[in-house]
């Protein structure tokens, strides 16, 4: 088994169904499995998966355990050489899985990989970041949105930068995050103290500390539906929705 695709779902049938179709409706060129961990959805998610996608392994939780804990449940069931954390509100574009696995096969020093992410209108969506430091948190709180200084700060943290070649970065977003099985065994699972948001940055930190590289790989592309440009509510730090990267906005995340 090349790849285990792990999708966490909570009342997300409207986006989960097209996500699964994007996986199964096109040849992927690799051997893969799909594990959906359902966090006590009240919609018809589980029944629909059972009916329309019988090849999917479903883990049914009796309560919403959060993103990190739900992914960790699937890690114990995954059989692939690589594990992909995939948001339920994403759509795979052709070749995304095979290209990602192929890159990792050819670059054993890479412990984790993220791909190019686009909005539904096919505009670019930032999906790689530097580690958040105290200076960044202070600047985000003090600088007005749209200011030149704030934009330069964001540029320095990769925000808005469209790398054309595979590039080593600090963090790749958890909406599409491929990790080697042996890397998970080495650094441990996601930190379940993070209910949702921030867990990917902390995990990437451990992966890098263990000596592996985090790679942004633009050779593969997905569409991420949720964070579309018109709707960017401010977080507690006063930044846009992109502030889910900030530690100050990760505690008590919306469930």
Coordinates of C-alpha atoms in Angstrom, one line a residue:
X1 CA 0.0 0.0 0.0
X2 CA 1.5 3.3 -1.1
X3 CA -0.7 5.9 0.6
X4 CA -3.3 6.0 3.3
X5 CA -5.6 9.0 2.9
X6 CA -7.1 10.2 6.2
X7 CA -10.1 12.6 6.2
X8 CA -11.6 14.0 9.3
X9 CA -15.3 14.9 9.0
X10 CA -17.8 16.7 11.2
X11 CA -21.2 17.5 9.5
X12 CA -19.4 18.0 6.2
X13 CA -21.3 16.0 3.8
X14 CA -21.8 18.9 1.3
X15 CA -18.0 19.0 0.8
X16 CA -17.0 15.5 1.7
X17 CA -19.0 13.9 -1.1
X18 CA -17.2 15.8 -3.9
X19 CA -13.9 15.3 -2.1
X20 CA -14.3 11.6 -2.2
X21 CA -15.4 11.7 -5.8
X22 CA -12.3 13.6 -6.8
X23 CA -10.3 10.7 -5.3
X24 CA -12.2 7.8 -6.7
X25 CA -13.5 9.1 -10.1
X26 CA -10.0 9.4 -11.6
X27 CA -7.2 6.8 -11.9
X28 CA -4.6 7.7 -9.3
X29 CA -1.7 5.5 -10.4
X30 CA -0.8 4.3 -6.9
X31 CA -2.2 1.9 -4.4
X32 CA -4.2 3.8 -1.8
X33 CA -6.8 3.5 0.9
X34 CA -9.2 6.1 2.3
X35 CA -10.0 6.3 6.0
X36 CA -12.7 8.8 7.1
X37 CA -12.9 9.5 10.8
X38 CA -16.4 11.0 11.5
X39 CA -16.6 13.1 14.7
X40 CA -20.2 12.4 15.6
X41 CA -21.8 14.2 12.6
X42 CA -25.5 14.8 12.8
X43 CA -25.9 15.0 9.0
X44 CA -26.0 12.0 6.7
X45 CA -22.3 11.8 6.2
X46 CA -21.8 8.2 7.5
X47 CA -24.8 6.8 5.8
X48 CA -23.9 8.4 2.5
X49 CA -20.3 7.2 2.6
X50 CA -21.5 3.6 3.4
X51 CA -23.9 3.8 0.4
X52 CA -21.9 5.6 -2.2
X53 CA -18.3 4.8 -1.2
X54 CA -18.3 1.3 0.3
X55 CA -14.5 1.0 -0.2
X56 CA -13.9 3.7 2.4
X57 CA -13.0 2.6 6.0
X58 CA -15.1 4.6 8.4
X59 CA -14.3 5.3 12.0
X60 CA -17.4 6.5 13.9
X61 CA -16.8 8.6 17.0
X62 CA -19.5 9.2 19.6
X63 CA -18.4 12.8 20.2
X64 CA -16.3 15.4 18.4
X65 CA -12.8 14.6 19.4
X66 CA -11.2 17.4 17.3
X67 CA -8.9 17.3 14.3
X68 CA -5.7 16.0 15.9
X69 CA -7.2 13.2 17.9
X70 CA -9.3 12.0 15.0
X71 CA -6.3 11.8 12.7
X72 CA -4.4 10.0 15.4
X73 CA -7.1 7.3 15.5
X74 CA -6.6 6.7 11.7
X75 CA -2.8 6.5 12.0
X76 CA -3.2 3.3 14.0
X77 CA -5.3 1.8 11.1
X78 CA -3.3 3.1 8.2
X79 CA -1.4 0.6 6.1
X80 CA 0.3 2.9 3.6
X81 CA 4.0 3.7 3.3
X82 CA 2.8 7.4 3.5
X83 CA -0.1 9.0 5.3
X84 CA -1.9 11.9 3.8
X85 CA -3.9 14.3 6.0
X86 CA -6.6 15.6 3.6
X87 CA -9.3 18.2 4.5
X88 CA -12.8 17.2 3.7
X89 CA -13.3 20.5 1.8
X90 CA -10.6 19.8 -0.8
X91 CA -10.7 18.5 -4.4
X92 CA -7.8 16.6 -5.8
X93 CA -6.6 17.6 -9.2
X94 CA -5.2 14.9 -11.6
X95 CA -1.9 13.4 -10.6
X96 CA -1.7 15.0 -7.2
X97 CA -1.3 11.8 -5.3
X98 CA 1.0 10.0 -7.6
X99 CA 3.3 13.0 -8.1
X100 CA 3.5 13.5 -4.3
X101 CA 4.4 9.9 -3.6
X102 CA 6.8 9.9 -6.5
X103 CA 8.6 13.0 -5.1
X104 CA 8.9 11.4 -1.6
X105 CA 10.1 8.1 -3.1
X106 CA 13.0 10.0 -4.8
X107 CA 13.8 12.2 -1.8
X108 CA 14.3 10.1 1.3
X109 CA 15.5 13.2 3.3
X110 CA 12.0 14.7 3.1
X111 CA 9.8 13.7 6.1
X112 CA 6.7 15.6 5.1
X113 CA 5.3 17.3 2.0
X114 CA 2.6 19.8 1.1
X115 CA 1.4 20.8 -2.3
X116 CA 0.2 23.8 -4.2
X117 CA -3.3 24.9 -3.0
X118 CA -5.8 26.9 -5.0
X119 CA -9.1 28.5 -4.3
X120 CA -12.1 27.3 -6.3
X121 CA -11.6 30.1 -8.8
X122 CA -8.1 28.7 -9.3
X123 CA -6.3 31.6 -7.7
X124 CA -3.4 30.9 -5.4
X125 CA -3.9 30.0 -1.8
X126 CA -1.0 30.2 0.7
X127 CA -0.2 26.8 2.2
X128 CA 3.4 27.1 3.5
X129 CA 4.7 29.2 6.4
X130 CA 7.6 29.9 8.6
X131 CA 7.3 29.0 12.3
X132 CA 5.4 31.6 14.2
X133 CA 7.6 33.6 16.6
X134 CA 6.9 36.2 19.3
X135 CA 8.0 39.0 16.9
X136 CA 5.5 37.9 14.3
X137 CA 2.7 37.7 16.9
X138 CA 3.5 41.2 18.2
X139 CA 3.7 42.7 14.7
X140 CA 0.4 41.1 13.6
X141 CA -1.3 42.7 16.6
X142 CA 0.3 46.1 16.2
X143 CA 0.5 46.7 12.5
X144 CA -2.7 47.7 10.6
X145 CA -3.9 45.2 8.0
X146 CA -2.7 46.1 4.5
X147 CA 0.2 48.2 5.8
X148 CA 3.5 48.0 3.8
X149 CA 5.3 46.7 6.9
X150 CA 2.6 44.1 7.5
X151 CA 2.8 42.9 3.9
X152 CA 6.5 42.7 4.1
X153 CA 6.3 40.6 7.2
X154 CA 3.8 38.3 5.5
X155 CA 6.0 38.0 2.4
X156 CA 8.9 37.0 4.7
X157 CA 6.8 34.2 6.1
X158 CA 6.1 32.9 2.6
X159 CA 2.6 34.3 2.5
X160 CA 1.7 35.0 -1.1
X161 CA 4.9 33.6 -2.5
X162 CA 4.4 31.1 -5.3
X163 CA 7.4 28.8 -5.3
X164 CA 7.9 27.3 -8.8
X165 CA 10.3 24.5 -7.6
X166 CA 10.2 22.1 -4.6
X167 CA 11.3 24.2 -1.6
X168 CA 12.2 23.4 2.0
X169 CA 9.9 25.4 4.3
X170 CA 9.1 25.3 8.0
X171 CA 5.4 24.4 7.8
X172 CA 3.0 23.1 5.2
X173 CA -0.7 23.4 5.9
X174 CA -2.7 20.4 7.2
X175 CA -5.2 20.5 4.4
X176 CA -2.8 18.4 2.4
X177 CA 0.0 17.0 4.4
X178 CA 1.8 13.8 3.4
X179 CA 4.1 12.2 6.1
X180 CA 6.2 9.1 6.0
X181 CA 5.0 6.3 8.2
X182 CA 8.5 6.0 9.7
X183 CA 8.5 9.8 10.4
X184 CA 5.3 9.4 12.4
X185 CA 6.8 6.5 14.3
X186 CA 9.9 8.6 15.1
X187 CA 8.3 11.9 16.2
X188 CA 4.9 10.7 17.4
X189 CA 1.3 11.5 16.6
X190 CA -0.3 14.9 16.4
X191 CA -0.5 16.8 19.7
X192 CA -4.1 16.3 20.9
X193 CA -3.9 19.4 23.1
X194 CA -4.7 21.2 19.8
X195 CA -8.4 20.6 19.2
X196 CA -8.2 22.3 15.7
X197 CA -5.7 24.5 14.1
X198 CA -2.0 24.9 15.1
X199 CA -1.4 21.1 15.3
X200 CA 0.2 21.1 11.9
X201 CA 2.8 23.7 12.8
X202 CA 3.7 22.0 16.1
X203 CA 4.0 18.6 14.2
X204 CA 6.2 20.1 11.5
X205 CA 8.4 21.5 14.2
X206 CA 9.0 18.1 15.7
X207 CA 9.6 16.6 12.2
X208 CA 12.3 19.2 11.5
X209 CA 13.9 18.8 15.0
X210 CA 14.2 15.1 14.2
X211 CA 16.3 16.0 11.1
X212 CA 13.8 15.6 8.3
X213 CA 12.9 18.2 5.7
X214 CA 9.5 19.8 5.2
X215 CA 8.9 20.2 1.5
X216 CA 6.5 22.5 -0.4
X217 CA 5.9 20.7 -3.7
X218 CA 4.2 22.8 -6.4
X219 CA 4.2 19.8 -8.8
X220 CA 0.9 18.6 -7.2
X221 CA -2.2 20.8 -6.9
X222 CA -5.5 20.6 -5.0
X223 CA -8.4 23.0 -4.6
X224 CA -9.3 24.0 -1.1
X225 CA -12.9 25.2 -0.9
X226 CA -13.3 26.5 2.7
X227 CA -11.2 29.6 2.8
X228 CA -12.5 31.4 -0.2
X229 CA -11.3 35.1 -0.7
X230 CA -14.6 36.9 0.0
X231 CA -15.0 35.6 3.5
X232 CA -12.1 36.3 5.9
X233 CA -13.3 37.0 9.4
X234 CA -10.9 38.5 11.8
X235 CA -9.3 36.3 14.5
X236 CA -8.5 37.3 18.0
X237 CA -5.2 38.6 17.0
X238 CA -6.9 41.1 14.6
X239 CA -5.6 39.5 11.5
X240 CA -7.5 37.8 8.7
X241 CA -8.6 34.2 8.6
X242 CA -5.0 33.3 7.7
X243 CA -4.2 34.0 11.4
X244 CA -5.1 30.4 12.2
X245 CA -1.3 30.0 11.9
X246 CA -0.9 32.1 15.0
X247 CA -0.6 30.5 18.4
X248 CA -2.7 33.2 19.9
X249 CA -5.7 32.2 17.8
X250 CA -5.4 28.4 18.2
X251 CA -6.8 27.8 21.7
X252 CA -10.5 27.5 22.0
X253 CA -10.9 27.2 18.2
X254 CA -14.4 27.0 16.9
X255 CA -15.8 23.5 16.9

